[in-house]
Short mmCIF file of C-alpha atoms in Angstrom, two decimals:
data_model
loop_
_atom_site.label_atom_id
_atom_site.label_comp_id
_atom_site.label_asym_id
_atom_site.label_seq_id
_atom_site.Cartn_x
_atom_site.Cartn_y
_atom_site.Cartn_z
CA MET A 1 13.87 -7.46 20.50
CA ASN A 2 16.33 -5.39 18.78
CA ASN A 3 16.00 -4.50 14.83
CA HIS A 4 17.95 -5.03 12.41
CA VAL A 5 19.23 -4.11 8.75
CA TYR A 6 21.53 -5.60 6.40
CA TYR A 7 23.15 -4.54 3.57
CA GLY A 8 23.65 -5.74 -0.47
CA GLU A 9 23.28 -5.62 -4.01
CA TYR A 10 22.20 -7.52 -6.62
CA SER A 11 21.42 -7.81 -10.10
CA LEU A 12 18.65 -6.15 -11.72
CA ALA A 13 17.64 -9.11 -13.19
CA PHE A 14 16.81 -10.35 -9.79
CA TRP A 15 14.78 -7.19 -8.57
CA ILE A 16 12.69 -8.06 -11.44
CA GLU A 17 12.37 -11.38 -10.71
CA LEU A 18 11.59 -10.50 -7.05
CA ILE A 19 8.79 -8.73 -8.30
CA LEU A 20 7.44 -10.48 -10.82
CA THR A 21 7.21 -13.90 -8.38
CA ARG A 22 5.91 -11.04 -5.20
CA LYS A 23 8.52 -11.44 -3.39
CA ILE A 24 7.91 -7.71 -2.98
CA ILE A 25 5.41 -6.00 -2.96
CA LEU A 26 4.36 -2.45 -2.59
CA PRO A 27 2.30 -0.95 0.54
CA LYS A 28 -1.10 0.10 0.47
CA TYR A 29 -0.21 4.07 -0.03
CA GLN A 30 2.27 3.68 -2.26
CA ARG A 31 -0.34 4.62 -5.18
CA HIS A 32 0.99 6.30 -8.23
CA PHE A 33 3.20 5.90 -10.34
CA VAL A 34 5.11 9.50 -11.29
CA TRP A 35 7.90 9.44 -13.26
CA ASN A 36 8.19 9.80 -16.82
CA LEU A 37 9.68 8.33 -20.13
CA GLU A 38 12.54 10.91 -19.63
CA ARG A 39 13.16 10.09 -16.55
CA LEU A 40 13.17 6.08 -16.95
CA THR A 41 15.93 6.41 -19.68
CA THR A 42 18.16 8.72 -17.59
CA LEU A 43 17.89 5.72 -14.95
CA MET A 44 18.99 3.35 -17.82
CA ALA A 45 21.66 5.36 -19.25
CA THR A 46 23.37 6.00 -15.37
CA PHE A 47 23.31 2.20 -14.98
CA ARG A 48 25.37 1.32 -18.97
CA GLU A 49 27.09 4.53 -17.85
CA ASN A 50 28.00 2.54 -14.06
CA ARG A 51 27.28 5.25 -12.33
CA PHE A 52 26.02 5.70 -8.72
CA VAL A 53 22.18 5.15 -7.91
CA PRO A 54 20.69 5.09 -4.72
CA PRO A 55 19.84 1.90 -2.94
CA VAL A 56 16.34 0.70 -2.46
CA THR A 57 14.81 0.11 1.34
CA ILE A 58 12.82 -3.00 1.91
CA GLY A 59 11.41 -3.64 5.08
CA SER A 60 10.08 -7.01 6.40
CA PHE A 61 6.90 -6.72 7.97
CA VAL A 62 4.83 -9.62 9.67
CA ARG A 63 1.01 -9.21 9.06
CA PRO A 64 -1.77 -9.24 11.88
CA ASP A 65 -3.09 -12.74 11.28
CA GLY A 66 0.66 -13.62 11.33
CA SER A 67 2.20 -13.86 7.46
CA LYS A 68 4.99 -12.06 6.60
CA CYS A 69 5.89 -10.18 3.02
CA ASN A 70 9.03 -7.90 1.77
CA TYR A 71 7.25 -4.28 1.43
CA ILE A 72 8.91 -1.70 -0.66
CA ILE A 73 9.91 1.23 1.49
CA ASP A 74 12.17 3.35 -1.26
CA GLY A 75 12.90 3.29 -4.74
CA GLN A 76 9.23 2.07 -5.81
CA GLN A 77 9.75 4.68 -9.22
CA ARG A 78 13.58 3.07 -9.44
CA LEU A 79 11.93 0.11 -9.10
CA THR A 80 9.31 0.63 -11.52
CA SER A 81 11.34 1.88 -14.57
CA ILE A 82 13.60 -1.01 -14.00
CA MET A 83 10.61 -3.76 -14.38
CA LEU A 84 9.20 -1.23 -17.77
CA ALA A 85 12.58 -1.77 -20.19
CA TYR A 86 13.20 -4.48 -18.78
CA LEU A 87 9.12 -5.02 -20.43
CA ASP A 88 9.23 -3.07 -23.04
CA LEU A 89 6.42 -1.01 -21.97
CA PHE A 90 5.20 1.83 -20.83
CA PRO A 91 2.02 3.09 -19.02
CA ASP A 92 -0.17 5.06 -21.95
CA LYS A 93 -0.14 9.19 -19.60
CA ASP A 94 -3.92 9.72 -21.18
CA SER A 95 -5.27 5.92 -19.85
CA TYR A 96 -4.07 6.68 -16.05
CA LYS A 97 -3.63 9.70 -15.90
CA ALA A 98 -4.24 10.40 -11.93
CA HIS A 99 -7.52 12.91 -11.59
CA LEU A 100 -6.11 13.94 -8.34
CA GLN A 101 -7.49 16.80 -6.31
CA SER A 102 -5.38 19.72 -3.29
CA LEU A 103 -7.05 19.58 -0.60
CA ALA A 104 -8.96 22.49 0.91
CA ASN A 105 -7.13 24.16 3.91
CA GLY A 106 -8.05 27.64 3.28
CA GLU A 107 -4.95 28.48 0.81
CA GLU A 108 -7.03 29.90 -1.63
CA SER A 109 -4.03 31.14 -4.19
CA LEU A 110 -3.41 29.04 -6.68
CA ASP A 111 0.29 29.06 -7.11
CA ASN A 112 1.06 26.95 -10.57
CA ASP A 113 -0.23 29.37 -12.71
CA GLY A 114 -2.85 27.11 -14.55
CA VAL A 115 -0.59 24.49 -14.72
CA ASP A 116 -1.99 21.19 -13.69
CA PRO A 117 0.61 19.91 -10.28
CA TYR A 118 -0.18 16.03 -11.20
CA ASP A 119 -0.20 16.17 -14.39
CA ASN A 120 3.04 14.11 -14.56
CA VAL A 121 1.47 11.90 -11.67
CA LEU A 122 -0.21 8.14 -13.27
CA GLU A 123 -2.70 6.44 -11.24
CA TRP A 124 -1.03 3.13 -11.71
CA ASN A 125 1.29 0.80 -10.49
CA PHE A 126 3.58 -2.27 -11.21
CA LYS A 127 0.80 -4.21 -9.78
CA TYR A 128 -0.99 -3.31 -12.95
CA LEU A 129 1.71 -6.02 -15.12
CA THR A 130 2.53 -8.55 -12.18
CA ASP A 131 -2.20 -9.12 -12.18
CA ARG A 132 -1.30 -9.88 -15.93
CA GLY A 133 1.89 -12.06 -15.34
CA ASN A 134 4.52 -13.83 -13.59
CA ASN A 135 6.57 -13.29 -16.63
CA LYS A 136 8.25 -11.53 -19.28
CA GLN A 137 6.09 -13.20 -22.44
CA ASP A 138 2.60 -13.47 -20.46
CA ILE A 139 2.34 -9.43 -19.54
CA GLN A 140 3.36 -8.34 -23.26
CA ARG A 141 0.25 -10.55 -24.33
CA ASN A 142 -2.05 -9.52 -22.21
CA VAL A 143 -1.89 -6.64 -21.61
CA GLU A 144 -4.61 -4.66 -22.44
CA GLU A 145 -4.36 -2.49 -26.43
CA GLY A 146 -3.89 0.98 -26.78
CA ASN A 147 -2.78 1.02 -22.93
CA TYR A 148 1.33 1.02 -23.14
CA LYS A 149 3.48 1.60 -25.75
CA SER A 150 6.92 0.63 -27.01
CA ILE A 151 10.13 2.47 -24.61
CA GLY A 152 12.36 1.83 -27.34
CA LEU A 153 15.43 1.34 -25.12
CA ARG A 154 16.67 -2.04 -27.33
CA LEU A 155 18.01 -3.60 -23.69
CA ASP A 156 18.88 -7.49 -23.97
CA ALA A 157 19.15 -9.72 -21.47
CA ASN A 158 22.67 -9.41 -20.42
CA PHE A 159 22.66 -5.20 -19.60
CA PHE A 160 19.77 -7.25 -16.70
CA HIS A 161 22.10 -9.36 -15.44
CA GLU A 162 25.33 -7.06 -15.68
CA HIS A 163 24.41 -4.27 -13.21
CA PHE A 164 23.43 -3.73 -9.66
CA LEU A 165 21.13 -1.95 -7.12
CA GLY A 166 21.70 -1.51 -4.19
CA PHE A 167 18.97 -1.73 -1.25
CA SER A 168 18.85 -1.53 2.47
CA TYR A 169 16.88 -4.81 4.11
CA ILE A 170 15.79 -3.92 7.57
CA VAL A 171 13.88 -6.40 9.74
CA PRO A 172 11.85 -4.91 12.57
CA ALA A 173 11.55 -5.90 16.06
CA SER A 174 8.06 -8.78 16.13
CA ASN A 175 5.97 -7.31 18.23
CA ALA A 176 3.06 -6.52 16.17
CA THR A 177 3.01 -2.02 17.80
CA ASP A 178 6.68 -1.86 17.94
CA GLN A 179 7.12 -3.14 14.50
CA GLN A 180 4.64 -0.63 13.20
CA CYS A 181 6.15 2.73 15.68
CA TYR A 182 8.90 1.31 13.32
CA TYR A 183 7.77 1.87 10.26
CA THR A 184 6.22 4.90 10.95
CA LYS A 185 9.12 6.58 12.13
CA MET A 186 11.60 5.38 9.29
CA PHE A 187 8.56 6.79 6.80
CA ARG A 188 8.59 9.75 8.14
CA GLU A 189 12.53 10.67 8.19
CA ILE A 190 11.60 8.97 4.59
CA ASN A 191 9.20 11.90 3.83
CA ILE A 192 11.34 14.30 5.58
CA GLN A 193 15.04 13.87 3.81
CA GLY A 194 14.12 13.17 0.09
CA VAL A 195 11.98 14.10 -2.58
CA GLN A 196 8.77 15.15 -1.14
CA LEU A 197 6.14 13.18 -1.92
CA MET A 198 1.85 13.95 -2.62
CA THR A 199 0.44 15.26 0.20
CA LEU A 200 -1.91 12.49 0.69
CA GLU A 201 1.00 9.93 0.41
CA SER A 202 3.17 11.12 3.29
CA ARG A 203 -0.17 10.77 5.59
CA ARG A 204 -0.67 7.42 4.00
CA SER A 205 3.04 6.37 5.16
CA LEU A 206 1.83 7.66 8.52
CA TYR A 207 -0.79 4.85 9.10
CA PHE A 208 -1.34 2.30 5.55
CA LEU A 209 0.55 -0.64 8.44
CA ASN A 210 -3.29 0.29 10.13
CA GLU A 211 -5.56 -0.11 7.44
CA ARG A 212 -8.21 0.59 9.79
CA TYR A 213 -7.34 3.94 10.67
CA GLU A 214 -7.92 4.96 7.15
CA GLN A 215 -11.57 4.56 7.49
CA LEU A 216 -11.30 7.37 10.07
CA PHE A 217 -8.83 9.98 7.88
CA GLU A 218 -10.04 9.18 4.67
CA PRO A 219 -13.63 8.11 4.89
CA SER A 220 -15.28 7.80 1.37
CA PHE A 221 -17.96 9.13 2.41
CA VAL A 222 -16.43 12.83 2.19
CA VAL A 223 -14.38 13.18 -0.96
CA LYS A 224 -17.72 14.86 -3.03
CA TYR A 225 -17.29 17.65 -1.25
CA HIS A 226 -15.50 20.03 -2.09
CA VAL A 227 -14.54 24.07 -3.11
CA ASN A 228 -14.46 24.91 -6.11
CA LEU A 229 -11.65 27.71 -6.33
CA VAL A 230 -10.54 29.47 -9.78
CA GLY A 231 -12.36 26.41 -12.06
CA GLU A 232 -9.91 24.25 -9.65
CA LYS A 233 -11.55 22.20 -6.87
CA GLN A 234 -9.86 21.45 -3.37
CA GLN A 235 -11.38 18.05 -1.23
CA LEU A 236 -12.25 18.31 2.47
CA ASP A 237 -9.59 17.38 4.02
CA PHE A 238 -11.43 15.77 7.18
CA ALA A 239 -7.80 14.88 8.54
CA ARG A 240 -7.48 18.88 8.69
CA TYR A 241 -10.85 18.56 10.67
CA LEU A 242 -9.90 15.46 13.13
CA CYS A 243 -6.72 17.61 13.84
CA LEU A 244 -8.47 20.47 14.57
CA MET A 245 -11.03 19.38 16.90
CA ALA A 246 -8.58 16.91 18.72
CA ALA A 247 -6.51 20.04 19.89
CA TYR A 248 -9.69 21.97 20.86
CA LYS A 249 -10.43 19.04 23.08
CA LYS A 250 -7.63 18.68 24.53
CA SER A 251 -6.58 22.25 25.12
CA GLU A 252 -10.71 23.65 25.61
CA SER A 253 -8.96 26.27 24.21
CA VAL A 254 -9.48 27.93 20.74
CA TYR A 255 -6.71 29.84 21.18
CA LYS A 256 -4.46 26.64 21.91
CA VAL A 257 -5.28 25.93 18.25
CA ALA A 258 -3.31 25.55 15.66
CA ARG A 259 -0.50 27.61 17.60
CA GLY A 260 3.24 28.35 15.03
CA TYR A 261 0.94 26.40 12.31
CA SER A 262 -0.35 28.75 10.51
CA GLY A 263 -0.15 28.42 6.79
CA LYS A 264 1.38 25.86 4.30
CA ARG A 265 2.58 24.77 8.24
CA MET A 266 -0.90 23.61 8.93
CA GLU A 267 -0.18 20.08 6.62
CA VAL A 268 3.15 19.61 9.01
CA TYR A 269 0.40 19.47 12.41
CA VAL A 270 -1.65 17.70 10.31
CA GLU A 271 0.61 14.68 10.21
CA ASN A 272 1.50 15.19 13.93
CA TYR A 273 -2.26 14.62 14.81
CA ILE A 274 -1.80 11.82 12.54
CA TYR A 275 1.50 10.76 14.10
CA SER A 276 -0.01 10.83 17.41
CA VAL A 277 -4.09 8.15 16.71
CA VAL A 278 -0.51 5.78 15.86
CA SER A 279 2.24 6.15 17.53
CA SER A 280 0.64 8.25 20.90
CA GLU A 281 2.89 10.42 20.48
CA PHE A 282 1.71 14.22 20.21
CA GLU A 283 0.25 13.59 23.22
CA ASP A 284 0.37 16.83 24.82
CA VAL A 285 -1.08 18.54 22.20
CA PHE A 286 -4.00 16.27 20.82
CA GLY A 287 -5.20 13.74 24.17
CA LYS A 288 -4.93 10.27 23.41
CA PHE A 289 -6.78 9.35 21.16
CA SER A 290 -7.51 5.98 23.46
CA ASP A 291 -9.88 8.84 25.46
CA ILE A 292 -11.67 10.13 22.54
CA PHE A 293 -12.13 6.58 21.14
CA PRO A 294 -11.66 3.51 23.75
CA ASN A 295 -9.55 0.37 22.18
CA ALA A 296 -9.71 1.94 19.04
CA ASN A 297 -13.25 1.88 18.15
CA PHE A 298 -14.67 4.84 15.92
CA GLU A 299 -16.45 3.39 13.60
CA GLU A 300 -20.09 3.67 15.37
CA ASP A 301 -18.77 7.17 15.50
CA VAL A 302 -17.47 7.88 11.95
CA GLU A 303 -21.65 5.81 10.35
CA HIS A 304 -23.46 8.05 12.38
CA LEU A 305 -21.02 11.13 10.76
CA LYS A 306 -22.34 10.00 7.69
CA MET A 307 -26.08 8.97 8.31
CA ASP A 308 -25.85 12.16 9.25
CA LEU A 309 -24.34 13.60 6.15
CA GLN A 310 -27.16 11.43 4.03
CA GLN A 311 -29.61 13.79 5.73
CA LEU A 312 -29.11 16.61 5.97
CA ASP A 313 -28.37 16.51 2.28
CA PHE A 314 -25.67 19.58 2.24
CA PRO A 315 -23.92 21.10 -0.70
CA GLU A 316 -21.19 18.48 -2.17
CA GLU A 317 -19.58 22.75 -3.01
CA TYR A 318 -18.46 25.56 -1.59
CA PRO A 319 -17.15 28.26 -3.26
CA SER A 320 -15.05 28.82 -0.55
CA ILE A 321 -13.23 26.97 2.62
CA ILE A 322 -14.99 29.76 5.39
CA ASN A 323 -18.43 28.03 3.81
CA LEU A 324 -16.60 24.28 3.96
CA ASP A 325 -15.62 24.92 7.67
CA MET A 326 -18.72 26.30 9.08
CA TYR A 327 -20.73 23.28 7.73
CA PHE A 328 -18.00 20.38 8.94
CA LEU A 329 -15.99 22.37 11.77
CA GLY A 330 -19.41 21.76 14.37
CA LEU A 331 -20.18 18.69 13.18
CA VAL A 332 -17.19 16.65 13.12
CA TYR A 333 -16.61 18.32 17.17
CA HIS A 334 -20.00 16.91 17.21
CA VAL A 335 -20.28 13.72 16.17
CA LEU A 336 -16.96 12.00 16.54
CA PHE A 337 -15.59 14.45 19.78
CA CYS A 338 -18.58 14.23 21.95
CA HIS A 339 -19.72 11.23 20.61
CA GLN A 340 -23.22 13.12 19.89
CA ARG A 341 -25.99 12.92 17.39
CA ILE A 342 -27.32 16.11 15.24
CA ASP A 343 -31.50 16.75 15.34
CA THR A 344 -31.37 16.29 11.53
CA THR A 345 -35.50 17.01 11.62
CA ARG A 346 -34.43 20.63 12.19
CA LYS A 347 -31.76 20.97 9.09
CA ASP A 348 -33.73 24.32 7.38
CA GLY A 349 -33.01 25.68 10.47
CA LEU A 350 -29.23 24.52 11.34
CA LYS A 351 -28.20 25.78 7.46
CA ARG A 352 -29.81 29.22 7.68
CA LYS A 353 -27.87 30.11 10.77
CA LEU A 354 -24.61 28.79 9.18
CA GLU A 355 -25.20 31.10 5.45
CA GLU A 356 -25.67 33.68 7.86
CA GLN A 357 -22.61 33.41 10.12
CA ILE A 358 -20.60 32.58 6.26
CA SER A 359 -22.35 35.89 4.91
CA SER A 360 -21.60 37.41 8.24
CA PHE A 361 -17.89 36.70 8.12
CA ARG A 362 -17.18 36.69 4.04
CA GLY A 363 -17.78 39.96 4.62
CA GLU A 364 -14.93 40.65 6.83
CA ASP A 365 -13.17 41.53 3.92
CA LYS A 366 -9.94 40.29 5.35
CA HIS A 367 -11.56 37.42 6.63
CA ALA A 368 -12.47 36.59 3.17
CA GLN A 369 -8.90 37.53 1.50
CA VAL A 370 -7.18 35.13 3.91
CA PRO A 371 -9.22 32.80 5.72
CA ALA A 372 -6.17 30.79 6.43
CA GLN A 373 -4.98 33.20 9.51
CA LEU A 374 -5.59 31.38 12.20
CA GLN A 375 -7.60 34.38 13.49
CA TYR A 376 -10.13 33.69 11.13
CA LEU A 377 -10.31 30.07 11.10
CA ARG A 378 -10.72 30.34 15.43
CA LYS A 379 -13.51 32.07 15.26
CA ARG A 380 -15.06 29.58 12.37
CA ILE A 381 -13.87 26.87 15.34
CA LEU A 382 -15.39 28.83 17.87
CA LYS A 383 -19.21 29.37 15.46
CA SER A 384 -19.42 26.22 13.73
CA ILE A 385 -18.70 24.75 17.05
CA GLU A 386 -21.99 26.97 18.68
CA ILE A 387 -24.57 26.53 16.01
CA TYR A 388 -23.87 23.26 16.07
CA ASN A 389 -24.44 22.68 19.91
CA GLU A 390 -28.46 24.81 18.79
CA TYR A 391 -29.45 21.13 16.96
CA LEU A 392 -28.35 18.46 19.18
CA GLN A 393 -30.70 15.13 20.12
#
């Protein structure tokens, strides 16, 4: 069956009705509201003055159980702002500020001069309101006192009936595999063409349609490990380790790992790996996911990794990506990609060997200063795998 795209426009009042009755919902990866009150006010002024507002994109999706839903693919910020203006509510920053960490990737210089890059990101979306009721009166009555403030725009009901917002409505092929590939490509194109999303949200746009993969790319037990860089925590980037070790396993040569993807292009490399898992592309770089995990059955190995980490009792905080990489590169490679287990009864010797090699690497001036350079990353890959190889069951 061919994919179809339909176009049209609805009144703002009808968009609000669609949200309140849950006829359109947010996909799991779209978790954060990033517009401030000024941008919301500007959007309402744009409608009032009948200026152009970019249309939103809605996608029809058939869940694995056969039920159907309509996802908001692009336009969360606009639709959320319209509903907030209608309700005359705006989430309080102190109540919902997102406590996000950047991902540790070896870039150990801070680009924001001490300014929090996530200062305007709220760990909130409109589901917090639709869970309180399906009409204006119930929501206003049931929201938590102090968690919202009045916007004060004084927009009457006619405003929402007399102004319109366009849409494109996508109905992909009914085949589940084709549907996933179609959305994956579309999300990727939106991320590239539109305003850049946060790293994790961009990645989640690639794999959210199969919730199983979240347990592979973002297992909950690894989020506590981080690099503490000049007071800023950088969270362990588990997908980065999967990406690097998949490339190493495929090529059997560390010099082919991340070739052409140094520095800030590393994120493109990681997303290409995620893309290879969910859509079977880039297999010439990362190999077939099914060769490592037949039938995508990765859960048992991930559970083994969790158990090994518990028994190894690794520190949660590291002073450098050099330390973090040495502890996790070889571990991920042997447990997940070679399906081996670590002899955790010898954990003291393992840690001692890792720390000795870390001291050696950090004693190299260039390695310590620019650890993200590929020549140094590759040295860490080889040494970490080599050390873990001595401590297998």
